[in-house]
Coordinates of C-alpha atoms in Angstrom, one line a residue:
X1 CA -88.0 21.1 1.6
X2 CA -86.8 17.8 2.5
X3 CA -83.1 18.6 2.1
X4 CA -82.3 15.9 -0.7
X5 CA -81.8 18.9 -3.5
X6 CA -78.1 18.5 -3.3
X7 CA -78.1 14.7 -2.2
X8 CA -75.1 14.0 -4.7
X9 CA -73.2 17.1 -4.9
X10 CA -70.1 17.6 -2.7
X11 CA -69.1 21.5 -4.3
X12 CA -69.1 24.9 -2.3
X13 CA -71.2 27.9 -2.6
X14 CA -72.7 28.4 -6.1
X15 CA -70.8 25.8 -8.3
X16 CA -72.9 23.3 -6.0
X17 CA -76.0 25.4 -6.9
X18 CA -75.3 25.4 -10.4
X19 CA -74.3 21.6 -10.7
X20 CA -77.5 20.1 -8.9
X21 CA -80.0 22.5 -11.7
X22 CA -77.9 20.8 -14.1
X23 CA -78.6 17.2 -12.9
X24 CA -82.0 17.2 -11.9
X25 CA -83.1 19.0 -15.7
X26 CA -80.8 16.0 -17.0
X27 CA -82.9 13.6 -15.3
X28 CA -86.3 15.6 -15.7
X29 CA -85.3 15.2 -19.5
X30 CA -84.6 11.7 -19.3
X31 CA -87.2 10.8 -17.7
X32 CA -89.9 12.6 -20.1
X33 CA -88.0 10.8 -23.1
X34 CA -87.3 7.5 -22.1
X35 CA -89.6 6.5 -19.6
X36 CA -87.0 5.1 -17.3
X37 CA -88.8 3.4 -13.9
X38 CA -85.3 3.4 -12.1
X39 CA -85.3 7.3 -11.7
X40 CA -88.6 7.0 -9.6
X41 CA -87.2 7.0 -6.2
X42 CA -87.4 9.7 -3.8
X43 CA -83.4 11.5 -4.1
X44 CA -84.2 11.8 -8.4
X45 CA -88.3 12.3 -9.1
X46 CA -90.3 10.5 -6.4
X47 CA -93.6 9.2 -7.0
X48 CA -96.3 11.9 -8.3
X49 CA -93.9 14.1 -10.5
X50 CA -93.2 10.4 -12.0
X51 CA -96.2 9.9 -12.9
X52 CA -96.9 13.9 -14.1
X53 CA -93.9 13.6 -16.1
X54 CA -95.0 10.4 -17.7
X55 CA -98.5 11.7 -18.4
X56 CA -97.6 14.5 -19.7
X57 CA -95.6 12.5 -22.3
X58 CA -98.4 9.9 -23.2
X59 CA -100.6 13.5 -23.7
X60 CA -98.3 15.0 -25.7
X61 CA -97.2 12.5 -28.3
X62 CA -101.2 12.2 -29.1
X63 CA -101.5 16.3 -29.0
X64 CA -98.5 16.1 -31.7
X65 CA -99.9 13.6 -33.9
X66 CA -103.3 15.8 -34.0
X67 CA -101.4 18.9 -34.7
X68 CA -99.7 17.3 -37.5
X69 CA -102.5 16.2 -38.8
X70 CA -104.4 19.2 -38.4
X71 CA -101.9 22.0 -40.0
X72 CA -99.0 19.7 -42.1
X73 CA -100.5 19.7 -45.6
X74 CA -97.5 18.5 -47.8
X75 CA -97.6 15.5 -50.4
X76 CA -96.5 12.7 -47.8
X77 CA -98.9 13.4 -44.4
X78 CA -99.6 10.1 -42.6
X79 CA -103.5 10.2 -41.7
X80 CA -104.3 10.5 -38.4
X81 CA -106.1 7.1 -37.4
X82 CA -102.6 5.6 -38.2
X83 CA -100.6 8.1 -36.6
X84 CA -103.2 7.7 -33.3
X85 CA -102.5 3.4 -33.8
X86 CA -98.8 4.2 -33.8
X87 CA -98.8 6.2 -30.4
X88 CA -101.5 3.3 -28.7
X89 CA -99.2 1.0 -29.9
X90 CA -96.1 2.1 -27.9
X91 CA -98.0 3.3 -25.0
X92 CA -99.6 -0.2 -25.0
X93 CA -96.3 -1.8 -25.0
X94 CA -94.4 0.3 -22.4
X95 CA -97.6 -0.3 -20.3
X96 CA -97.2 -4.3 -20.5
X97 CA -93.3 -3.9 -20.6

């Protein structure tokens, strides 16, 4: 380990323990919904769980949209060409953005 697990935590014993799972599944989470490049640097996600992260997003917004196209059969269903424009869309613009 490189020793940066409990970079911003000044507790003792277990509360400090506690208090960094906390903050690194707060930033794991915001990081896989908001796409947020600031929390790339080394002391939050560093470089490769980054990007993992933010695949693993991308994949599963287009795994979702074919599930719900797959298995939802109600009155209103979007199809799934649009649905699949929709996610393309945003991942088009977050790319260029």
């Amino acid at each position: 380990m490189r020793g940066d697990f409990f970079y911003f935590v000044n507790l003792a014993g277990v509360f400090r323990f506690v208090l960094a799972m906390i903050e690194r599944f707060c930033v794991k989470i915001l990081v896989n919904f908001t796409m947020l490049i600031q929390l790339r640097q080394p002391q939050e996600m560093g470089g490769l769980p980054f990007l993992i992260s933010i695949l693993m997003s991308v994949a599963g917004s287009f795994v979702s949209a074919q599930v719900y196209s797959t298995y939802y059969n109600e009155d209103v269903k979007l199809d799934n060409e649009t649905l699949q424009t929709v996610f393309g869309s945003l991942v088009a613009i977050w790319f260029v953005s």
